[in-house]
Amino acid sequence: MAPWSPPSSLPLLGLLSIIIFLRPTSVVTSSSGIRHGIIRKPSSDEPAVVLFREAPAFRNGDACGSSDADRIHVVMTLDANYLRGTMAALLSILQHSTCPENIDFHFLWSHFESDIFSSINSTFPFLNFKVYRFDSNRVRGKISKSIRRALDQPLNYARIYLGDILPADVRRVIYLDSDLVMVDDIANLWGYCHANFTNYFTSAFWSDRALARTFDGRKPCYFNTGVMVVDVEKWREGGYTKKVEEWMAVQKQKRIYQLGSLPPFLLVLAGNMQPVDHRWNQHGLGGDNLEGRCRSLHPGPISLLHWSGKGKPWLRLDSRRPCTVDHLWAPYDLYRSSTSSLEE
């Protein structure tokens, strides 16, 4: 696969959702952040069980190259509350990749839990990955409350600091959320721009001419930060971490948006990123953020399914109140409860 080069003016490519694999070889400490999730563990009177089934090994096809240019770097955050989703995402990426051994996974974490790393090791013993610590204190004082409490977690902001966290030789990555599954070869992934952009900012923003002028001369469009292809080298050179932090500081003083870490990205990058085809981010499958209503798939081909929004497929399936689209996630679920393990 020939290496991809973005236009020189584009520091970031907004996509739909992406993932990265590597082998659990080392833990790297860095000053950046991650997100979280909860997996039920056996109580003290229950026997120890394996929470996830072991995934089959995935190997490269004959046509796969072996040079550094052939490698794909995927970045994800590690949070116990989202671990079940992470496992499904990993399986889907590997299963649909022609060259799975060429994928390097980089995981960001903010709170060490040995069970998370042991689960990944036992479920994907063949996986190459590295983990990096994100210091949540770096953003804790900068985060303003959003309309969804889950969006206020420091780990959600770790993607802002990829240029600081990742090694200098990692120059381009695909960043992916944990609530998605890939149903296409990740090597084919790389755009995106749609949805009503203006709704992501408050009337306080649009009524302030000095702030609204931010988009003058640009053609801003919404993009979903849960799936991004990022030129990390250009991100570092352009000082984009500092630019995003500056907008977070404005938000603390004058509430100009409602939703977590997405709006400051839009303020800095909208109009200066390359879109990806909508097939690569069928997002919003989690449903309406306020009422959690089910959503249907958008028409056309699909390469990535993203359960952004309030509802997560594993929670709705467990509660026996799934949306129709949740059944598309179920085949990638490697989780097994203590009850099912004992029955086996």
GROMACS .gro file of C-alpha atoms in nm:
model
  344
    1MET     CA    1   0.000   0.000   0.000
    2ALA     CA    2   0.150   0.335  -0.103
    3PRO     CA    3   0.191   0.586   0.180
    4TRP     CA    4  -0.071   0.860   0.185
    5SER     CA    5   0.031   1.225   0.192
    6PRO     CA    6  -0.219   1.496   0.285
    7PRO     CA    7  -0.214   1.843   0.129
    8SER     CA    8   0.050   2.053   0.303
    9SER     CA    9  -0.211   2.286   0.449
   10LEU     CA   10  -0.411   2.016   0.626
   11PRO     CA   11  -0.300   1.920   0.978
   12LEU     CA   12  -0.594   1.689   1.043
   13LEU     CA   13  -0.836   1.478   0.846
   14GLY     CA   14  -1.177   1.430   1.009
   15LEU     CA   15  -1.309   1.078   0.958
   16LEU     CA   16  -1.581   0.860   1.091
   17SER     CA   17  -1.414   0.613   1.327
   18ILE     CA   18  -1.079   0.431   1.322
   19ILE     CA   19  -0.865   0.197   1.532
   20ILE     CA   20  -0.497   0.103   1.575
   21PHE     CA   21  -0.323  -0.221   1.672
   22LEU     CA   22   0.015  -0.302   1.829
   23ARG     CA   23   0.159  -0.571   2.056
   24PRO     CA   24   0.155  -0.529   2.435
   25THR     CA   25   0.525  -0.474   2.474
   26SER     CA   26   0.562  -0.164   2.687
   27VAL     CA   27   0.388   0.099   2.891
   28VAL     CA   28   0.493   0.453   2.806
   29THR     CA   29   0.436   0.737   3.049
   30SER     CA   30   0.335   1.068   2.894
   31SER     CA   31   0.149   1.382   2.995
   32SER     CA   32  -0.175   1.334   2.806
   33GLY     CA   33  -0.536   1.185   2.842
   34ILE     CA   34  -0.806   0.906   2.787
   35ARG     CA   35  -1.169   0.796   2.845
   36HIS     CA   36  -1.345   0.529   3.064
   37GLY     CA   37  -1.601   0.241   3.087
   38ILE     CA   38  -1.719  -0.033   3.328
   39ILE     CA   39  -1.701  -0.411   3.295
   40ARG     CA   40  -1.872  -0.620   3.562
   41LYS     CA   41  -1.621  -0.826   3.757
   42PRO     CA   42  -1.701  -1.133   3.967
   43SER     CA   43  -1.778  -1.061   4.330
   44SER     CA   44  -1.552  -1.203   4.598
   45ASP     CA   45  -1.768  -1.515   4.637
   46GLU     CA   46  -1.767  -1.592   4.263
   47PRO     CA   47  -1.496  -1.799   4.094
   48ALA     CA   48  -1.245  -1.612   3.878
   49VAL     CA   49  -1.350  -1.609   3.514
   50VAL     CA   50  -1.217  -1.492   3.183
   51LEU     CA   51  -1.426  -1.191   3.088
   52PHE     CA   52  -1.356  -1.213   2.715
   53ARG     CA   53  -1.322  -1.502   2.475
   54GLU     CA   54  -0.989  -1.534   2.295
   55ALA     CA   55  -1.004  -1.397   1.942
   56PRO     CA   56  -0.871  -1.601   1.649
   57ALA     CA   57  -0.527  -1.506   1.519
   58PHE     CA   58  -0.525  -1.285   1.210
   59ARG     CA   59  -0.238  -1.297   0.962
   60ASN     CA   60  -0.125  -1.090   0.666
   61GLY     CA   61  -0.226  -1.179   0.313
   62ASP     CA   62   0.040  -1.261   0.053
   63ALA     CA   63   0.028  -0.913  -0.100
   64CYS     CA   64   0.110  -0.729   0.226
   65GLY     CA   65   0.431  -0.530   0.243
   66SER     CA   66   0.671  -0.529   0.535
   67SER     CA   67   0.824  -0.179   0.531
   68ASP     CA   68   0.747   0.109   0.769
   69ALA     CA   69   0.548   0.271   0.488
   70ASP     CA   70   0.309  -0.024   0.492
   71ARG     CA   71   0.217   0.018   0.857
   72ILE     CA   72  -0.107   0.175   0.980
   73HIS     CA   73  -0.109   0.343   1.320
   74VAL     CA   74  -0.437   0.333   1.510
   75VAL     CA   75  -0.496   0.525   1.833
   76MET     CA   76  -0.769   0.448   2.086
   77THR     CA   77  -0.830   0.531   2.451
   78LEU     CA   78  -0.860   0.264   2.720
   79ASP     CA   79  -1.135   0.297   2.977
   80ALA     CA   80  -1.280   0.015   3.185
   81ASN     CA   81  -1.634   0.135   3.112
   82TYR     CA   82  -1.576   0.109   2.738
   83LEU     CA   83  -1.351  -0.198   2.735
   84ARG     CA   84  -1.625  -0.422   2.598
   85GLY     CA   85  -1.669  -0.184   2.307
   86THR     CA   86  -1.293  -0.162   2.254
   87MET     CA   87  -1.266  -0.540   2.226
   88ALA     CA   88  -1.543  -0.551   1.965
   89ALA     CA   89  -1.381  -0.268   1.770
   90LEU     CA   90  -1.044  -0.444   1.768
   91LEU     CA   91  -1.198  -0.769   1.647
   92SER     CA   92  -1.387  -0.592   1.368
   93ILE     CA   93  -1.076  -0.409   1.249
   94LEU     CA   94  -0.858  -0.719   1.246
   95GLN     CA   95  -1.123  -0.939   1.092
   96HIS     CA   96  -1.176  -0.709   0.793
   97SER     CA   97  -0.813  -0.614   0.734
   98THR     CA   98  -0.611  -0.766   0.450
   99CYS     CA   99  -0.289  -0.689   0.639
  100PRO     CA  100  -0.380  -0.709   1.012
  101GLU     CA  101  -0.019  -0.761   1.120
  102ASN     CA  102   0.068  -0.424   0.968
  103ILE     CA  103  -0.157  -0.241   1.213
  104ASP     CA  104   0.008  -0.082   1.514
  105PHE     CA  105  -0.224  -0.001   1.805
  106HIS     CA  106  -0.151   0.286   2.041
  107PHE     CA  107  -0.369   0.295   2.353
  108LEU     CA  108  -0.405   0.598   2.579
  109TRP     CA  109  -0.503   0.554   2.943
  110SER     CA  110  -0.538   0.783   3.245
  111HIS     CA  111  -0.614   0.539   3.526
  112PHE     CA  112  -0.410   0.219   3.544
  113GLU     CA  113  -0.610  -0.101   3.580
  114SER     CA  114  -0.415  -0.423   3.535
  115ASP     CA  115  -0.735  -0.610   3.440
  116ILE     CA  116  -0.765  -0.400   3.125
  117PHE     CA  117  -0.418  -0.489   2.999
  118SER     CA  118  -0.447  -0.854   3.099
  119SER     CA  119  -0.781  -0.875   2.916
  120ILE     CA  120  -0.627  -0.740   2.596
  121ASN     CA  121  -0.329  -0.975   2.629
  122SER     CA  122  -0.543  -1.283   2.684
  123THR     CA  123  -0.804  -1.195   2.421
  124PHE     CA  124  -0.557  -1.086   2.151
  125PRO     CA  125  -0.230  -1.266   2.242
  126PHE     CA  126  -0.092  -1.200   1.893
  127LEU     CA  127  -0.157  -0.824   1.904
  128ASN     CA  128   0.119  -0.565   1.888
  129PHE     CA  129   0.039  -0.257   2.092
  130LYS     CA  130   0.185   0.017   2.308
  131VAL     CA  131   0.015   0.207   2.586
  132TYR     CA  132   0.071   0.566   2.694
  133ARG     CA  133  -0.038   0.739   3.012
  134PHE     CA  134  -0.239   1.059   2.982
  135ASP     CA  135  -0.218   1.288   3.283
  136SER     CA  136  -0.579   1.388   3.345
  137ASN     CA  137  -0.462   1.687   3.551
  138ARG     CA  138  -0.349   1.844   3.226
  139VAL     CA  139  -0.708   1.920   3.128
  140ARG     CA  140  -0.908   1.891   3.450
  141GLY     CA  141  -0.914   2.265   3.515
  142LYS     CA  142  -0.987   2.343   3.149
  143ILE     CA  143  -1.301   2.130   3.107
  144SER     CA  144  -1.641   2.297   3.126
  145LYS     CA  145  -1.959   2.102   3.194
  146SER     CA  146  -2.148   1.973   2.890
  147ILE     CA  147  -2.503   1.848   2.844
  148ARG     CA  148  -2.379   1.489   2.881
  149ARG     CA  149  -2.174   1.402   3.187
  150ALA     CA  150  -1.988   1.126   3.002
  151LEU     CA  151  -1.836   1.391   2.775
  152ASP     CA  152  -1.672   1.566   3.069
  153GLN     CA  153  -1.423   1.285   3.138
  154PRO     CA  154  -1.062   1.403   3.097
  155LEU     CA  155  -0.978   1.104   2.877
  156ASN     CA  156  -1.213   1.240   2.610
  157TYR     CA  157  -0.963   1.521   2.562
  158ALA     CA  158  -0.657   1.300   2.518
  159ARG     CA  159  -0.686   1.326   2.138
  160ILE     CA  160  -0.589   1.693   2.166
  161TYR     CA  161  -0.247   1.589   2.294
  162LEU     CA  162  -0.154   1.316   2.045
  163GLY     CA  163   0.138   1.525   1.919
  164ASP     CA  164   0.283   1.532   2.271
  165ILE     CA  165   0.202   1.175   2.371
  166LEU     CA  166   0.310   0.973   2.068
  167PRO     CA  167   0.675   0.914   1.975
  168ALA     CA  168   0.823   1.156   1.721
  169ASP     CA  169   0.854   0.880   1.459
  170VAL     CA  170   0.475   0.832   1.457
  171ARG     CA  171   0.380   1.091   1.196
  172ARG     CA  172   0.027   0.996   1.101
  173VAL     CA  173  -0.248   0.809   1.285
  174ILE     CA  174  -0.609   0.703   1.267
  175TYR     CA  175  -0.791   0.794   1.585
  176LEU     CA  176  -1.098   0.583   1.672
  177ASP     CA  177  -1.358   0.582   1.945
  178SER     CA  178  -1.444   0.258   2.125
  179ASP     CA  179  -1.813   0.249   2.033
  180LEU     CA  180  -1.775   0.144   1.672
  181VAL     CA  181  -1.710  -0.155   1.448
  182MET     CA  182  -1.523  -0.162   1.119
  183VAL     CA  183  -1.683  -0.357   0.837
  184ASP     CA  184  -1.427  -0.271   0.569
  185ASP     CA  185  -1.050  -0.287   0.531
  186ILE     CA  186  -0.902  -0.010   0.744
  187ALA     CA  187  -0.640   0.044   0.474
  188ASN     CA  188  -0.916   0.188   0.255
  189LEU     CA  189  -1.008   0.445   0.513
  190TRP     CA  190  -0.920   0.811   0.481
  191GLY     CA  191  -1.277   1.172   0.474
  192TYR     CA  192  -1.610   1.349   0.600
  193CYS     CA  193  -1.828   1.660   0.618
  194HIS     CA  194  -2.200   1.689   0.683
  195ALA     CA  195  -2.465   1.780   0.945
  196ASN     CA  196  -2.576   2.121   1.067
  197PHE     CA  197  -2.259   2.290   1.185
  198THR     CA  198  -2.420   2.592   1.354
  199ASN     CA  199  -2.614   2.387   1.610
  200TYR     CA  200  -2.293   2.299   1.794
  201PHE     CA  201  -2.253   2.654   1.926
  202THR     CA  202  -2.470   2.863   2.156
  203SER     CA  203  -2.643   3.192   2.083
  204ALA     CA  204  -2.376   3.356   2.300
  205PHE     CA  205  -2.121   3.253   2.038
  206TRP     CA  206  -2.315   3.362   1.728
  207SER     CA  207  -2.428   3.692   1.883
  208ASP     CA  208  -2.069   3.789   1.959
  209ARG     CA  209  -1.935   3.922   1.631
  210ALA     CA  210  -1.573   3.888   1.742
  211LEU     CA  211  -1.626   3.516   1.809
  212ALA     CA  212  -1.847   3.442   1.507
  213ARG     CA  213  -1.585   3.605   1.285
  214THR     CA  214  -1.368   3.301   1.359
  215PHE     CA  215  -1.522   3.131   1.056
  216ASP     CA  216  -1.489   3.424   0.815
  217GLY     CA  217  -1.312   3.321   0.495
  218ARG     CA  218  -1.347   2.953   0.581
  219LYS     CA  219  -1.594   2.693   0.461
  220PRO     CA  220  -1.664   2.523   0.792
  221CYS     CA  221  -1.838   2.189   0.810
  222TYR     CA  222  -1.909   1.951   1.094
  223PHE     CA  223  -1.685   1.649   1.135
  224ASN     CA  224  -1.693   1.372   1.394
  225THR     CA  225  -1.377   1.354   1.608
  226GLY     CA  226  -1.450   0.992   1.695
  227VAL     CA  227  -1.294   0.892   1.362
  228MET     CA  228  -1.000   1.096   1.243
  229VAL     CA  229  -0.690   1.053   1.034
  230VAL     CA  230  -0.434   1.289   1.182
  231ASP     CA  231  -0.105   1.415   1.039
  232VAL     CA  232   0.060   1.428   1.380
  233GLU     CA  233   0.372   1.595   1.241
  234LYS     CA  234   0.174   1.892   1.106
  235TRP     CA  235  -0.028   1.899   1.428
  236ARG     CA  236   0.293   1.949   1.624
  237GLU     CA  237   0.433   2.207   1.380
  238GLY     CA  238   0.112   2.411   1.384
  239GLY     CA  239   0.081   2.418   1.763
  240TYR     CA  240  -0.278   2.293   1.741
  241THR     CA  241  -0.288   2.162   2.098
  242LYS     CA  242  -0.240   2.518   2.227
  243LYS     CA  243  -0.503   2.652   1.984
  244VAL     CA  244  -0.763   2.405   2.110
  245GLU     CA  245  -0.675   2.485   2.471
  246GLU     CA  246  -0.727   2.857   2.403
  247TRP     CA  247  -1.086   2.792   2.293
  248MET     CA  248  -1.140   2.576   2.602
  249ALA     CA  249  -1.034   2.876   2.810
  250VAL     CA  250  -1.289   3.096   2.628
  251GLN     CA  251  -1.558   2.835   2.702
  252LYS     CA  252  -1.479   2.852   3.074
  253GLN     CA  253  -1.537   3.228   3.069
  254LYS     CA  254  -1.831   3.248   2.829
  255ARG     CA  255  -2.030   2.935   2.750
  256ILE     CA  256  -2.011   2.916   2.370
  257TYR     CA  257  -2.086   2.545   2.313
  258GLN     CA  258  -2.260   2.250   2.480
  259LEU     CA  259  -2.083   1.928   2.380
  260GLY     CA  260  -1.749   1.831   2.533
  261SER     CA  261  -1.429   1.817   2.328
  262LEU     CA  262  -1.580   1.834   1.977
  263PRO     CA  263  -1.662   2.209   1.942
  264PRO     CA  264  -1.306   2.340   2.009
  265PHE     CA  265  -1.185   2.105   1.736
  266LEU     CA  266  -1.444   2.253   1.501
  267LEU     CA  267  -1.335   2.606   1.591
  268VAL     CA  268  -0.973   2.531   1.510
  269LEU     CA  269  -1.002   2.292   1.216
  270ALA     CA  270  -1.338   2.330   1.041
  271GLY     CA  271  -1.272   2.445   0.686
  272ASN     CA  272  -0.912   2.327   0.712
  273MET     CA  273  -0.957   1.953   0.694
  274GLN     CA  274  -1.023   1.704   0.419
  275PRO     CA  275  -1.359   1.523   0.430
  276VAL     CA  276  -1.395   1.148   0.415
  277ASP     CA  277  -1.679   0.964   0.248
  278HIS     CA  278  -1.979   0.915   0.478
  279ARG     CA  279  -1.951   0.538   0.446
  280TRP     CA  280  -1.654   0.562   0.685
  281ASN     CA  281  -1.856   0.704   0.973
  282GLN     CA  282  -2.214   0.592   1.003
  283HIS     CA  283  -2.230   0.778   1.331
  284GLY     CA  284  -2.515   0.868   1.566
  285LEU     CA  285  -2.626   0.505   1.606
  286GLY     CA  286  -2.630   0.554   1.984
  287GLY     CA  287  -2.949   0.751   1.934
  288ASP     CA  288  -3.075   1.090   2.034
  289ASN     CA  289  -2.849   1.245   2.299
  290LEU     CA  290  -3.143   1.363   2.509
  291GLU     CA  291  -3.395   1.080   2.477
  292GLY     CA  292  -3.181   0.793   2.348
  293ARG     CA  293  -3.418   0.715   2.062
  294CYS     CA  294  -3.309   0.458   1.806
  295ARG     CA  295  -3.169   0.574   1.475
  296SER     CA  296  -3.160   0.398   1.142
  297LEU     CA  297  -2.868   0.356   0.906
  298HIS     CA  298  -2.808   0.621   0.644
  299PRO     CA  299  -2.861   0.500   0.286
  300GLY     CA  300  -2.567   0.380   0.081
  301PRO     CA  301  -2.261   0.158   0.139
  302ILE     CA  302  -2.117   0.121   0.490
  303SER     CA  303  -1.758   0.075   0.601
  304LEU     CA  304  -1.776   0.181   0.965
  305LEU     CA  305  -2.062   0.177   1.217
  306HIS     CA  306  -2.031   0.427   1.504
  307TRP     CA  307  -2.257   0.422   1.812
  308SER     CA  308  -2.191   0.785   1.902
  309GLY     CA  309  -2.468   0.936   2.108
  310LYS     CA  310  -2.623   0.836   2.438
  311GLY     CA  311  -2.695   0.466   2.386
  312LYS     CA  312  -2.425   0.197   2.363
  313PRO     CA  313  -2.510  -0.135   2.196
  314TRP     CA  314  -2.373  -0.360   2.474
  315LEU     CA  315  -2.585  -0.184   2.737
  316ARG     CA  316  -2.903  -0.198   2.530
  317LEU     CA  317  -2.847  -0.564   2.438
  318ASP     CA  318  -2.789  -0.658   2.803
  319SER     CA  319  -3.105  -0.476   2.907
  320ARG     CA  320  -3.295  -0.663   2.633
  321ARG     CA  321  -3.406  -0.332   2.483
  322PRO     CA  322  -3.181  -0.313   2.177
  323CYS     CA  323  -3.225  -0.094   1.874
  324THR     CA  324  -3.226  -0.275   1.540
  325VAL     CA  325  -2.874  -0.154   1.456
  326ASP     CA  326  -2.736  -0.303   1.780
  327HIS     CA  327  -2.764  -0.650   1.627
  328LEU     CA  328  -2.495  -0.542   1.378
  329TRP     CA  329  -2.256  -0.489   1.671
  330ALA     CA  330  -2.337  -0.818   1.850
  331PRO     CA  331  -2.130  -1.053   1.626
  332TYR     CA  332  -1.811  -0.872   1.737
  333ASP     CA  333  -1.887  -0.892   2.110
  334LEU     CA  334  -1.623  -1.108   2.283
  335TYR     CA  335  -1.754  -1.049   2.633
  336ARG     CA  336  -1.884  -1.339   2.837
  337SER     CA  337  -2.040  -1.300   3.178
  338SER     CA  338  -1.946  -1.515   3.473
  339THR     CA  339  -2.279  -1.695   3.437
  340SER     CA  340  -2.223  -1.794   3.076
  341SER     CA  341  -1.867  -1.900   3.150
  342LEU     CA  342  -1.980  -2.131   3.426
  343GLU     CA  343  -2.245  -2.278   3.200
  344GLU     CA  344  -1.978  -2.351   2.940
   0.00000   0.00000   0.00000
